[in-house]
Amino acid sequence: MSDPILTAEGLGKTFGGDTGLFGKSGEAVRAVDDVGFSVARAETLALVGESGCGKSTLGRLLLRLIDPTDGVIRFDGKEITKLSPSQMRDMRRHLQIIFQDPFGSLSPRRSIADIIAEPLEVFGLERSRRKRRDRVAELLDRVGLPSAYMDRLPRSFSGGQRQRVGIARAIATSPAFIVADEPVSALDVSIQAQIVNLLQDLQRDEGFSYLFIAHDLAVVRHIADRVAVMYLGRLVEIGPKDAVYNLPQHPYTQALISAAPEPELDGPNTRIVLEGDVPSPSNVPKGCAFNTRCPLAQEVCRRERPLLREVAPGQMAACHFAEPNPVKLQPRGDPPAT
Amino acid sequence: QTSDTLVIALSARGLRTIDSAKSIQGADEWAIIHIFETLVMGPEGRFPTTVDEVQPALATSWSMSDDATEWTFEIREGVQFHKDYGELTAEDVAFSLGRLIDPDILGVRAALFQNASSVTVEGPMTVKITLSQPDPLFIIGPMLHHSASVISKAAYEEKGPEAFETDPIGTGPYQLEEVAQDPSMGVLLTAFEGYWGDQPATPNLRVRYISDTTARTLALLSGDVHMIEGVRAPGWVPSIQQRAGDLHFDTASPGSFFTVSMNMTVPPFDDQRVRQAVAYLIDRDTIAEAMAPISQRTWGLNPPSFPGGFNGETIPEEVRYDYNVERAKELLTEAGYPDGLSFDAYTSQREDYSSISLMIQEMLRAGGIDMNLELKDHTAFHADQGTGTNTLFQRSSAYPPVPTLAITDQLSVENEVQSDGSGGPNFSHYGADGNGIDDLLAEAMAEPNLERRIEKVQEIEVKFLTDMPMLPVSTNAYLIVRAANVDLGYEQESGFAHWRLDKATIN
Amino acid sequence: MPAAEALPPEPSTWKMVYEALTARPATIVACIFVLFFIVVAVFAPLIAPYDPLQQSILSVNQSPSSEHLVGTDQFGRDVLSRLIFGSRNSLIFGFVSPVSAAIIGTILGVTAGYFGGLTDRIISRVIDMLLAFPELLLAILIAAVLGGGFWNVVAVLTVAFTPGFARVARASTLAVRQEPYIEAAVAVGLRTPKLIIRHVVPNIAAPVVVLTTLWISSAIRLEASLSFLGIGTQPPQPSWGNIIRDGLNNLFGSPWPIIGAGFLITIVVLSFNLIGDALRDALDPEVGR
Amino acid sequence: MTDAPLLRISNLAVEFGPKKNPLRVIEGVSFEVPVGGSIGLVGESGSGKSVSSLAAMRLIPEQSGRIAEGDIELMGRDLLAVPASEMPKIRGSEIAMIFQEPMSSLNPVMTIGDQIGEALMLHGEKDKKRRRERTIEMLRLVGIPNAEGRIGAYPHQFSGGMRQRVMIAMALSCNPRLLIADEPTTALDVTIQAQVLELMKRIRRELGTAILMISHDLGVIADICDRVVVMYAGRVVEDADIRSILTRPAHPYTRGLLRSVPRRNDTSDRLFQIPGTVPVAGTIKRGCPFRSRCELAEAQCEREMPPMFKFEGDQRAACWVTAREASAAEPEVKV
Amino acid sequence: MLRYILSRLIDTVPTVLMVLTMVFIAMRVLPGDPAIAALGDLATADQLAEFRERMGLNEPMLTQYLTFVWNMLTLDFGQSLMNGRDVSGLIAYNLPYTIELTLSSVFLGVIVGVPFGVWAATNPNKAPDSAMRGYSLIGYAVPDFYLGALLLITFSLNLGWFPINGGGDGFADRLYHLVLPAITLAFIKSAFLGRLTRTAVLEVMGRDYVRTARAKGAREKRVIYRHGLRNALLPLTTGLGLSTLSALSGSVAVELVFNRPGLGQLLISAIAERDYAVIQAGITVFALFVVAINLLMDLAYVLIDPRIRVK
Ligand SMILES: Nc1ncnc2c1ncn2[C@@H]1O[C@H](COP(=O)(O)OP(=O)(O)OP(=O)(O)O)[C@@H](O)[C@H]1O
Ligand SMILES: Nc1ncnc2c1ncn2[C@@H]1O[C@H](COP(=O)(O)OP(=O)(O)OP(=O)(O)O)[C@@H](O)[C@H]1O
Ligand SMILES: [Mg+2]
Ligand SMILES: [Mg+2]
């Protein structure tokens, strides 16, 4: 972690809650709260958590697609939270994003050549139209699509192919840091592997850093170097992949990892089933946000918000009871059916 | 409909006022003439052609001073006002006529009663009117007009001028029963039991206002109403005759004088030749024919049937203006418009106005004159035209057979149109440059001898026709279509645009 | 990968439109009608047998004959020629107001929808208020202010139609704005004006185009209504609405103008509706009325 | 007919689109659900899983689609011969179904209680009070806290997981013999999914309800099911007990699927990937639908759709190559 | 819910104010002098001045505006400039005719259109659907005034079954006078509502919860009415609002054709005559009517959609 390409400190975002013209006020949603971490060069940091916990919001904040309510982001040592809009536009060359939805993220009425060429055009990387087309062909080749397709509209492509177009657009300017917001979760199982492999190949060849957002823990385990776990807008655990998977510190991480079904015959025995639902982010519980569902919750958890602290080398967790040998939750799953 | 209520539907949007002196819309006069009476009246169904034909009404006798400036009336005894407002006296008469000449009270009919300088009570049943200039025709002019009706002074003072407009008290054969909320249901009149003359043949009379032509026509055809104001548009009479062959058509001819005036103060009508060209281009025979059977063409302002009115034989050659496109084009070329010209004008939606204007528009086109015509609501049209904003003004107005009346009204400087709307219907501004007929008119008015007066009038006609501030087009008889089962009780021939229905019966 | 051929051929928008318009016999007939009317309107002076204003006082209220195919009116004008010239007013009207409204409305709607905030609030408020008024009432009100007349009414209806377009454009923009491809364009560093032109406008075009087609028929009908009420096209210029109005006044003279004009309005409006429906099905199944 | 399966689908084909030029989205689909059993249906998106299950309920939308061929038997009774007006009696009471989208599958304008109560009422419970009691009982069963207090709530007041539990409660309220669950957890989060899966297992255990579980996630299937039917492009390509599928899949697609899922003990750098894209169901007219993506494809695969070969044990798969390699038996009936 | 209703009510305040402001501006921009229009072209300058004084037309604009808003809000519409009658009286007389025409035509439109639409939606692409399509296409295309004229000529004039004009007196007579005008508008409304119902029901019938209802074992009738139509009510309410509004504006031409009393007739006459007092009152009442209908529709949503109700 000596040379982080990107760091975030105390990052927070609140949606809504502002007073309107006629005195109406929306419900404030604290989507991201006091998040800090860094990503090293050529590293993949995976971000997992339940739906609505603020993963995408965090990803967007890092690229300043939305402006943070508080906190600082540094890219390559420069504080990008301070940049003017036009400076930020220039900076986008180095910061790119791949979206979850391969259908929605391509402008439906523009050919894929236009879509991929757009960043080249914006940053003046290839001035002539011809050159741009050559470069588009190269990029298509890179992501494994025949360049003969380039004048077609996105609608003639399958999900996996579109996701490749999205990747080509993201890497067109050779960025240093890419947010991949659930890039495979909308794809068929048999296609997911293709895209995961492509992303890995690209990283190996070009040295990108990824923030890889996902909810599929199996995929995360495969691709990530480090894993960050989010719950209700807060980081609850972050650490090297193996450490987090093998010795999860936070009870939530434990539950998450145990609950993910795997095509194994002995899977269900070890499952920890949490009670209840994720609270609404507009109404985060006091103290530890997880206390409403945590089997270990004590008085202190309802009172005091646990801070992220290093528990094992490189592994941090935000739990009052986290320690090098954490309390293991007992699986509460039922015995397998017969 | 039961046969004890006679229903007549007129073209108007609703009642304006039933005060005889304040009436500004012809439709209301149908109620007015049944509620109120004048001192004298014409023979049944027509205008009197001479003073001798004038009949007694609220006055039993009258006399004119030799110099024709003083008129004395003896008032009928025992005439009762409606709704127990007592017996008619000279006081009521003097009050009624007095407010017509007192601008402080009214002033609306100023033009008609301009010449009257005072009204005095000479005895309990005697009233004297003094004129500033001699008028031998005073009783067939202003005195026959409905605004000279007699109202109850007591009622007027008790109710106040405004309330009186919808709650009038007169002496006529009918009294006001109700003013319906629905304008199209108009007003209901009932027979006045204390009437001094014969009781009305039909006990109730309803005057309805239905401005939509179709609706009005359908109301007649469906039997909803017995009489409607006809549509003075080409082809209407034959077409409705086709639908119902047994309808009666009552007309009052000559009816309204249709004239077009040109604003002499602005181009292109500031040029006499242009105005004459317009006159040559308007084919008045065709217009009259198109509007048959209610229309007659005119040669001068006074129609042939009026004392001194010109006809085809008597009209001097130089002011005949027979239809002549060639001549018109020559005149236009001389005036500097060899390629024709175009101007904007507006007219009223009312059928007689719009039909004739559309025909004129079409006729002018033949001579290379483009008249861009806008159609306005009738009331709005009057309001706008009253401020002098039109270019080719139209006017359709009925006058009693007093040859100076129409001339005074439309050609004298004192009636010059004003931009604030306070002026009269001299839309052409004729005479504003001192070159009008005003001197001749003054001479005529001062002339007590009827024949010599008429000569002067004809002189005036020739002069203005030469200057051409205004072209008299035609007279359009006022038309009432009557259901087959309604009998008027007399023949209607001429007169104002309303006539008495107290003898009408429904069979 | 030999998949290049495996891809189905790209269906072009024009082809989709063409297919939508030729899918049902009724729509084909409607297209033919509309084309026919456009031709008639454009070449009215060549097609009309008479000058529509030419009066012939001696042959009024005639029934159809070989000389006057739909007879004459109360001024002896040839009804057929008036109907033919009337189609001009109806069509000019039918196109000008909706198209101008579409342009203005789209600009307003996109601005409000894309930028949001106070801009949106102000624009939306005005839109909502105007929308609350049925077009005809709005037209009557404004016509009362401006006075009647053809171009005034065109302006009036443009104002009356604009909020409808603005609303649709705004709603579509709001939807499009949520689409990830907009965010992708921002992420790529595109400037806002270019972004709107490239990525927003093309993607809200379909509902706007469909709405325009549907409004054309409404405009034709409204013009007729206004002319019927005496506020629209002024005589002697013929318009189908005032032909009916005059015809009603002259009902017993000749029923032919009413029959003719009413029939034409119905047919033309029907045709445009059919075409609008077909386009909606093809381009934008979401837009409803 | 004592050991007749609860549900037997044989040789089912469903078409969509115009009758003249139909698109056969599933063809030759056969499988069985034993009484009290638990069958998983897996496959890529669009492979025909939902269509197959809807066919079993006779709920294929009439406007656009129809069952073109095949038989469906419920406890030996020919479902396709039942008049349409009789089907409502069977739906809900014999077979019940829960759908993928918990957000949109509940009527937004009816209370939760009314929706469950409706199912009870439709199947004979006329007494209002008893309906209410049973509704509360069902909500308790699926683990809705404060069930009494919440029967008056509307769906939008519930979270996704709770809604899915309501769906399950509704489906189970009439004690169906068969519960078809069409991707019941796809829209849910991992921790919520775990809750729902536990619930389904308990129900099967306690009520003896047979389950037909549809999913594209082999992990979910492995958790719940005894037996798995794998579909690809509208066809059944493999049908075997869960152990066989996980340990020795017979069809190359099943193999690829299993290998492309990253595993806990997987240390390889790259994931195994099946090349190419998924064909749209019904577009492959001839030969094996998987052949263009199959490492093992041969000339025969181009020409002929392989029948379901019988492999070791109760395993069946439609592959010429692996069948030959395993010297699997020819099927009894050729498709 | 109460909060929602309250806020919706409060929301109408600026709308009403804006409407009034618009009316005021429109009135002051209207060409033509109200004084001349009222008194006729024979009035003297003094009379005109006196009139302006009396009507407050000489006051500063702001005073006029405030007076105007206050008067409108207190329903004090002043006197007709044409005949001095109380405008409130005119409105009170005419309004019921317009309301009865509007409501009865919408009512007829609903009872014909909605079942027709449901019938079409449940038989898509079959005869009822085609019939609905044809019906709605014609209903959309025929101008109301034209249809009204045709009905009037046929049934009143030629067959004599119905009255030719007027609004009638007394319940039975009013109903009798209402038949043709209401049918005229209802034909168009039913086409609109029928089409809308068809679309809405068809849309709803494709929803997941309808499938759920079928899967539960609900019979088709129940599925259609309990689940389908109930959920289609929301778009239908919007449609009902729109069609009430369009019936309101359609009433103008229809009142003219049938020569019925009513707000439209009153307003058109007043515009023609430039009776300021009546125009501003008429427009204000129309506008308030529109605002009220919109408000009612919004409140109806609350009853129909629990998602709004609970929030
Ligand atoms: N533009 C916005 N305005 C208001 N609230 C928002 C906005 N964007 C996100 N939120 C809220 O912020 C929270 C976090 O949302 P976010 O999309 O970041 O979650 P996520 O973890 O990416 O979820 P998913 O896994 O479903 O993609 C959610 O409650 C969401 O409703
Ligand atoms: N109503 C319909 N009309 C036309 N085609 C349909 C219809 N319903 C399904 N299909 C087609 O049938 C095929 C199988 O669809 P099905 O819904 O059964 O897939 P699935 O396996 O359930 O997929 P998923 O995992 O996405 O739910 C698809 O190609 C789909 O496009
Ligand atoms: Mg997200
Ligand atoms: Mg499915």
PDB file of C-alpha atoms in Angstrom, chain E residues 148-217:
ATOM      1  CA  GLY E 148     -74.405  17.794 -32.453  1.00  0.00           C
ATOM      2  CA  ALA E 149     -75.696  19.461 -35.599  1.00  0.00           C
ATOM      3  CA  LEU E 150     -76.384  16.122 -37.245  1.00  0.00           C
ATOM      4  CA  LEU E 151     -78.272  14.840 -34.214  1.00  0.00           C
ATOM      5  CA  LEU E 152     -80.194  18.067 -33.939  1.00  0.00           C
ATOM      6  CA  ILE E 153     -81.228  18.019 -37.572  1.00  0.00           C
ATOM      7  CA  THR E 154     -82.159  14.359 -37.524  1.00  0.00           C
ATOM      8  CA  PHE E 155     -83.863  13.889 -34.196  1.00  0.00           C
ATOM      9  CA  SER E 156     -85.183  17.298 -33.349  1.00  0.00           C
ATOM     10  CA  LEU E 157     -85.928  18.881 -36.653  1.00  0.00           C
ATOM     11  CA  ASN E 158     -86.833  15.992 -38.905  1.00  0.00           C
ATOM     12  CA  LEU E 159     -88.212  13.506 -36.444  1.00  0.00           C
ATOM     13  CA  GLY E 160     -89.333  15.981 -33.825  1.00  0.00           C
ATOM     14  CA  TRP E 161     -88.438  13.671 -30.957  1.00  0.00           C
ATOM     15  CA  PHE E 162     -86.418  16.145 -28.985  1.00  0.00           C
ATOM     16  CA  PRO E 163     -86.641  19.853 -28.303  1.00  0.00           C
ATOM     17  CA  ILE E 164     -84.850  22.166 -30.664  1.00  0.00           C
ATOM     18  CA  ASN E 165     -83.290  24.473 -28.170  1.00  0.00           C
ATOM     19  CA  GLY E 166     -83.149  25.824 -24.687  1.00  0.00           C
ATOM     20  CA  GLY E 167     -82.327  24.208 -21.408  1.00  0.00           C
ATOM     21  CA  GLY E 168     -85.763  23.382 -20.114  1.00  0.00           C
ATOM     22  CA  ASP E 169     -87.523  24.081 -16.854  1.00  0.00           C
ATOM     23  CA  GLY E 170     -88.190  21.631 -14.089  1.00  0.00           C
ATOM     24  CA  PHE E 171     -86.541  18.289 -13.667  1.00  0.00           C
ATOM     25  CA  ALA E 172     -88.216  16.240 -16.378  1.00  0.00           C
ATOM     26  CA  ASP E 173     -88.092  18.983 -18.941  1.00  0.00           C
ATOM     27  CA  ARG E 174     -84.433  19.678 -18.250  1.00  0.00           C
ATOM     28  CA  LEU E 175     -83.659  16.032 -18.613  1.00  0.00           C
ATOM     29  CA  TYR E 176     -85.539  15.977 -21.864  1.00  0.00           C
ATOM     30  CA  HIS E 177     -83.581  18.970 -23.137  1.00  0.00           C
ATOM     31  CA  LEU E 178     -80.379  17.319 -22.018  1.00  0.00           C
ATOM     32  CA  VAL E 179     -80.693  14.121 -24.000  1.00  0.00           C
ATOM     33  CA  LEU E 180     -79.233  15.120 -27.352  1.00  0.00           C
ATOM     34  CA  PRO E 181     -76.486  17.447 -26.123  1.00  0.00           C
ATOM     35  CA  ALA E 182     -75.396  14.878 -23.572  1.00  0.00           C
ATOM     36  CA  ILE E 183     -75.380  12.124 -26.152  1.00  0.00           C
ATOM     37  CA  THR E 184     -73.298  14.285 -28.453  1.00  0.00           C
ATOM     38  CA  LEU E 185     -70.578  14.749 -25.883  1.00  0.00           C
ATOM     39  CA  ALA E 186     -70.990  11.290 -24.409  1.00  0.00           C
ATOM     40  CA  PHE E 187     -70.314   9.672 -27.740  1.00  0.00           C
ATOM     41  CA  ILE E 188     -66.922  11.297 -27.850  1.00  0.00           C
ATOM     42  CA  LYS E 189     -66.261  10.696 -24.161  1.00  0.00           C
ATOM     43  CA  SER E 190     -67.214   7.054 -24.384  1.00  0.00           C
ATOM     44  CA  ALA E 191     -64.865   6.565 -27.298  1.00  0.00           C
ATOM     45  CA  PHE E 192     -62.070   8.134 -25.312  1.00  0.00           C
ATOM     46  CA  LEU E 193     -62.840   6.324 -22.074  1.00  0.00           C
ATOM     47  CA  GLY E 194     -63.429   3.055 -23.877  1.00  0.00           C
ATOM     48  CA  ARG E 195     -60.086   3.225 -25.554  1.00  0.00           C
ATOM     49  CA  LEU E 196     -58.416   4.253 -22.356  1.00  0.00           C
ATOM     50  CA  THR E 197     -60.068   1.465 -20.401  1.00  0.00           C
ATOM     51  CA  ARG E 198     -59.009  -1.008 -23.009  1.00  0.00           C
ATOM     52  CA  THR E 199     -55.407   0.129 -22.879  1.00  0.00           C
ATOM     53  CA  ALA E 200     -55.303   0.348 -19.112  1.00  0.00           C
ATOM     54  CA  VAL E 201     -56.957  -3.001 -18.518  1.00  0.00           C
ATOM     55  CA  LEU E 202     -54.860  -4.661 -21.171  1.00  0.00           C
ATOM     56  CA  GLU E 203     -51.783  -3.234 -19.551  1.00  0.00           C
ATOM     57  CA  VAL E 204     -52.816  -4.316 -16.108  1.00  0.00           C
ATOM     58  CA  MET E 205     -53.795  -7.755 -17.313  1.00  0.00           C
ATOM     59  CA  GLY E 206     -50.212  -8.276 -18.356  1.00  0.00           C
ATOM     60  CA  ARG E 207     -48.912  -7.445 -14.897  1.00  0.00           C
ATOM     61  CA  ASP E 208     -47.324  -9.973 -12.618  1.00  0.00           C
ATOM     62  CA  TYR E 209     -49.943  -9.688  -9.910  1.00  0.00           C
ATOM     63  CA  VAL E 210     -52.648 -10.651 -12.363  1.00  0.00           C
ATOM     64  CA  ARG E 211     -50.693 -13.767 -13.105  1.00  0.00           C
ATOM     65  CA  THR E 212     -50.461 -14.276  -9.361  1.00  0.00           C
ATOM     66  CA  ALA E 213     -54.216 -13.997  -9.085  1.00  0.00           C
ATOM     67  CA  ARG E 214     -54.663 -16.615 -11.772  1.00  0.00           C
ATOM     68  CA  ALA E 215     -52.103 -18.835 -10.136  1.00  0.00           C
ATOM     69  CA  LYS E 216     -54.115 -18.578  -6.941  1.00  0.00           C
ATOM     70  CA  GLY E 217     -57.053 -20.051  -8.735  1.00  0.00           C
TER      71      GLY E 217
END
